[in-house]
Amino acid sequence: TKPNGDTETTTVDGNGNWSFDPNPLDNGETGTVTATDPSGNTSGSTSTGVTDKVAPDAPVVDVNGPILSGTGEAGSTITLTKPNGETETTTVDGNGNWSFDPNPLDNGETGTVTATDPSGNTSGSTSTGVTDKVAPDAPVVDVNGPILSGTGEAGSTITLTKPNGDTETTTVDGNGNWSFDPNPLDNGETGTVTATDPSGNTSGSTSTGVTDKVAPDAPVVDVNGPILSGTGEAGSTITLTKPNGETETTTVDGNGNWSFDPNPLDNGETGTVTATDPSGNTSGSTSTGVTDKVAPDAPVVDVNGPILSGTGEAGSTITLTKPNGDTETT
């Protein structure tokens, strides 16, 4: 019996099932049904409830990797159709989430999903996109000091696991770079990092190596003349800051020596030098002292007998070159 009083009839089959196909009620209408047996006895009436002929929105696919998952109308049935025509189903939970775990699609396959609500209305289909079940390469750690940084697959999530099991995450940018700034690891600690791509595939782990947050000693300046040179922590980068704020860099060799040849400072200028180790820790600064690029006057020879002597600039080294090319200094 429809809301306007019109009636439609159908017969219950041998299995106890009945149907009106198509439904004579319009969307949103409520009718009643009664059962009348062959002897003419009529049951009480049952409400049909509100008629629902509106299909749900097509489901959304969020992830298509080891797990295929997304969102849809709560209570609806998600049907996955695979490339070979086979189907799999799952139900949207009360929070609107659905998943196939594990994903029935093979790596590289593309399927479609539809949502069918409890009233039997089926949505349009949504492509799953190409299935990605291949894990990214393990991330690379470049620096583990005040900042922990490296490279990885663009768009993937880097997960740092600390020695106590706690984790921190960051995202690899479009250029393939990632960083934790400041570094969540304490000095001397070692953690691991993994990369998880947007499809949920997780790489193997990479050790961060031992965290170094201790700055090197300030470099020593030995000479500031035509060449600027000194000593520092092997492998560190020496940064010279000139009076105008410009900088020049050089590297400390394996023996702990560094130099700028020629000296970037002009005669009479004073700069500063710092040492930055490979972990990014920077020392305090050391003054270069005043640059001296002016040669002393030639020495004067006063006596050349049993003793060879004369005068010259105080503190300078006198070099005697003999006829055979050998040299002596005082």
mmCIF file of N, CA and C in Angstrom, residues 140-151 158-162 168 170 177-185 189-193 206-213 279:
data_model
loop_
_atom_site.group_PDB
_atom_site.id
_atom_site.type_symbol
_atom_site.label_atom_id
_atom_site.label_comp_id
_atom_site.label_asym_id
_atom_site.label_seq_id
_atom_site.Cartn_x
_atom_site.Cartn_y
_atom_site.Cartn_z
ATOM 1 N N VAL A 140 69.482 7.193 2.779
ATOM 2 C CA VAL A 140 70.903 7.456 3.012
ATOM 3 C C VAL A 140 71.025 8.529 4.092
ATOM 4 N N VAL A 141 71.948 8.327 5.029
ATOM 5 C CA VAL A 141 72.233 9.323 6.067
ATOM 6 C C VAL A 141 73.515 10.060 5.673
ATOM 7 N N ASP A 142 73.411 11.365 5.500
ATOM 8 C CA ASP A 142 74.573 12.180 5.124
ATOM 9 C C ASP A 142 75.232 12.834 6.332
ATOM 10 N N VAL A 143 74.417 13.337 7.248
ATOM 11 C CA VAL A 143 74.929 14.092 8.401
ATOM 12 C C VAL A 143 74.185 13.662 9.653
ATOM 13 N N ASN A 144 74.918 13.423 10.740
ATOM 14 C CA ASN A 144 74.311 13.093 12.033
ATOM 15 C C ASN A 144 75.014 13.891 13.120
ATOM 16 N N GLY A 145 74.609 15.154 13.223
ATOM 17 C CA GLY A 145 75.168 16.051 14.226
ATOM 18 C C GLY A 145 74.048 16.865 14.838
ATOM 19 N N PRO A 146 74.184 18.187 14.913
ATOM 20 C CA PRO A 146 73.068 19.009 15.400
ATOM 21 C C PRO A 146 71.807 18.790 14.557
ATOM 22 N N ILE A 147 72.006 18.518 13.252
ATOM 23 C CA ILE A 147 70.925 18.140 12.343
ATOM 24 C C ILE A 147 71.191 16.718 11.859
ATOM 25 N N LEU A 148 70.123 15.918 11.743
ATOM 26 C CA LEU A 148 70.208 14.585 11.144
ATOM 27 C C LEU A 148 69.564 14.694 9.769
ATOM 28 N N SER A 149 70.312 14.406 8.710
ATOM 29 C CA SER A 149 69.766 14.607 7.372
ATOM 30 C C SER A 149 70.342 13.600 6.398
ATOM 31 N N GLY A 150 69.671 13.503 5.220
ATOM 32 C CA GLY A 150 70.116 12.589 4.187
ATOM 33 C C GLY A 150 69.218 12.662 2.977
ATOM 34 N N THR A 151 69.179 11.583 2.213
ATOM 35 C CA THR A 151 68.389 11.526 0.989
ATOM 36 C C THR A 151 67.535 10.263 0.977
ATOM 37 N N ILE A 158 60.183 9.362 6.258
ATOM 38 C CA ILE A 158 61.344 8.836 6.964
ATOM 39 C C ILE A 158 60.973 8.647 8.432
ATOM 40 N N THR A 159 61.168 7.434 8.924
ATOM 41 C CA THR A 159 60.903 7.145 10.335
ATOM 42 C C THR A 159 62.226 6.882 11.041
ATOM 43 N N LEU A 160 62.510 7.708 12.038
ATOM 44 C CA LEU A 160 63.697 7.537 12.875
ATOM 45 C C LEU A 160 63.296 6.770 14.121
ATOM 46 N N THR A 161 63.979 5.648 14.363
ATOM 47 C CA THR A 161 63.754 4.888 15.595
ATOM 48 C C THR A 161 64.943 5.116 16.517
ATOM 49 N N LYS A 162 64.647 5.669 17.701
ATOM 50 C CA LYS A 162 65.698 5.991 18.672
ATOM 51 C C LYS A 162 66.045 4.742 19.496
ATOM 52 N N GLU A 168 60.354 9.172 15.445
ATOM 53 C CA GLU A 168 60.068 10.509 14.928
ATOM 54 C C GLU A 168 59.972 10.371 13.411
ATOM 55 N N THR A 170 59.622 12.408 9.405
ATOM 56 C CA THR A 170 59.714 13.588 8.545
ATOM 57 C C THR A 170 59.484 13.112 7.113
ATOM 58 N N ASN A 177 65.524 15.150 -0.498
ATOM 59 C CA ASN A 177 66.243 15.454 0.750
ATOM 60 C C ASN A 177 65.300 15.388 1.954
ATOM 61 N N TRP A 178 65.845 14.947 3.088
ATOM 62 C CA TRP A 178 65.081 14.929 4.333
ATOM 63 C C TRP A 178 65.984 15.364 5.480
ATOM 64 N N SER A 179 65.343 15.840 6.567
ATOM 65 C CA SER A 179 66.142 16.251 7.731
ATOM 66 C C SER A 179 65.276 16.277 8.982
ATOM 67 N N PHE A 180 65.933 16.061 10.122
ATOM 68 C CA PHE A 180 65.367 16.318 11.443
ATOM 69 C C PHE A 180 66.189 17.463 12.039
ATOM 70 N N ASP A 181 65.565 18.610 12.252
ATOM 71 C CA ASP A 181 66.274 19.798 12.731
ATOM 72 C C ASP A 181 65.455 20.423 13.846
ATOM 73 N N PRO A 182 65.875 20.289 15.134
ATOM 74 C CA PRO A 182 67.141 19.690 15.574
ATOM 75 C C PRO A 182 67.078 18.167 15.576
ATOM 76 N N ASN A 183 68.257 17.551 15.666
ATOM 77 C CA ASN A 183 68.389 16.096 15.690
ATOM 78 C C ASN A 183 67.776 15.529 16.977
ATOM 79 N N PRO A 184 66.806 14.590 16.876
ATOM 80 C CA PRO A 184 66.203 14.027 18.094
ATOM 81 C C PRO A 184 67.141 13.108 18.872
ATOM 82 N N LEU A 185 68.244 12.648 18.258
ATOM 83 C CA LEU A 185 69.183 11.774 18.950
ATOM 84 C C LEU A 185 70.121 12.580 19.836
ATOM 85 N N GLU A 189 74.424 8.712 20.678
ATOM 86 C CA GLU A 189 73.406 7.709 20.375
ATOM 87 C C GLU A 189 73.458 7.290 18.902
ATOM 88 N N THR A 190 72.943 6.078 18.640
ATOM 89 C CA THR A 190 72.803 5.565 17.276
ATOM 90 C C THR A 190 71.370 5.115 17.084
ATOM 91 N N GLY A 191 70.739 5.573 16.000
ATOM 92 C CA GLY A 191 69.377 5.152 15.676
ATOM 93 C C GLY A 191 69.333 4.500 14.311
ATOM 94 N N THR A 192 68.116 4.232 13.827
ATOM 95 C CA THR A 192 67.927 3.704 12.478
ATOM 96 C C THR A 192 66.849 4.519 11.778
ATOM 97 N N VAL A 193 66.922 4.573 10.443
ATOM 98 C CA VAL A 193 65.904 5.250 9.653
ATOM 99 C C VAL A 193 65.394 4.319 8.555
ATOM 100 N N THR A 206 68.442 1.832 7.792
ATOM 101 C CA THR A 206 69.810 2.336 7.687
ATOM 102 C C THR A 206 70.228 2.859 9.055
ATOM 103 N N SER A 207 71.418 2.498 9.499
ATOM 104 C CA SER A 207 71.931 3.035 10.760
ATOM 105 C C SER A 207 72.298 4.502 10.574
ATOM 106 N N THR A 208 72.010 5.300 11.588
ATOM 107 C CA THR A 208 72.388 6.719 11.535
ATOM 108 C C THR A 208 73.873 6.911 11.816
ATOM 109 N N GLY A 209 74.532 5.854 12.328
ATOM 110 C CA GLY A 209 75.872 6.041 12.850
ATOM 111 C C GLY A 209 75.792 6.769 14.183
ATOM 112 N N VAL A 210 76.920 6.956 14.826
ATOM 113 C CA VAL A 210 76.957 7.590 16.144
ATOM 114 C C VAL A 210 76.756 9.096 16.000
ATOM 115 N N THR A 211 75.835 9.636 16.777
ATOM 116 C CA THR A 211 75.539 11.064 16.740
ATOM 117 C C THR A 211 76.707 11.864 17.322
ATOM 118 N N ASP A 212 77.128 12.903 16.584
ATOM 119 C CA ASP A 212 78.232 13.770 17.026
ATOM 120 C C ASP A 212 77.714 15.198 17.125
ATOM 121 N N LYS A 213 77.531 15.649 18.358
ATOM 122 C CA LYS A 213 77.080 17.018 18.598
ATOM 123 C C LYS A 213 78.152 17.859 19.294
ATOM 124 N N SER A 279 79.957 16.408 10.840
ATOM 125 C CA SER A 279 78.631 16.280 11.441
ATOM 126 C C SER A 279 77.912 17.608 11.551
#
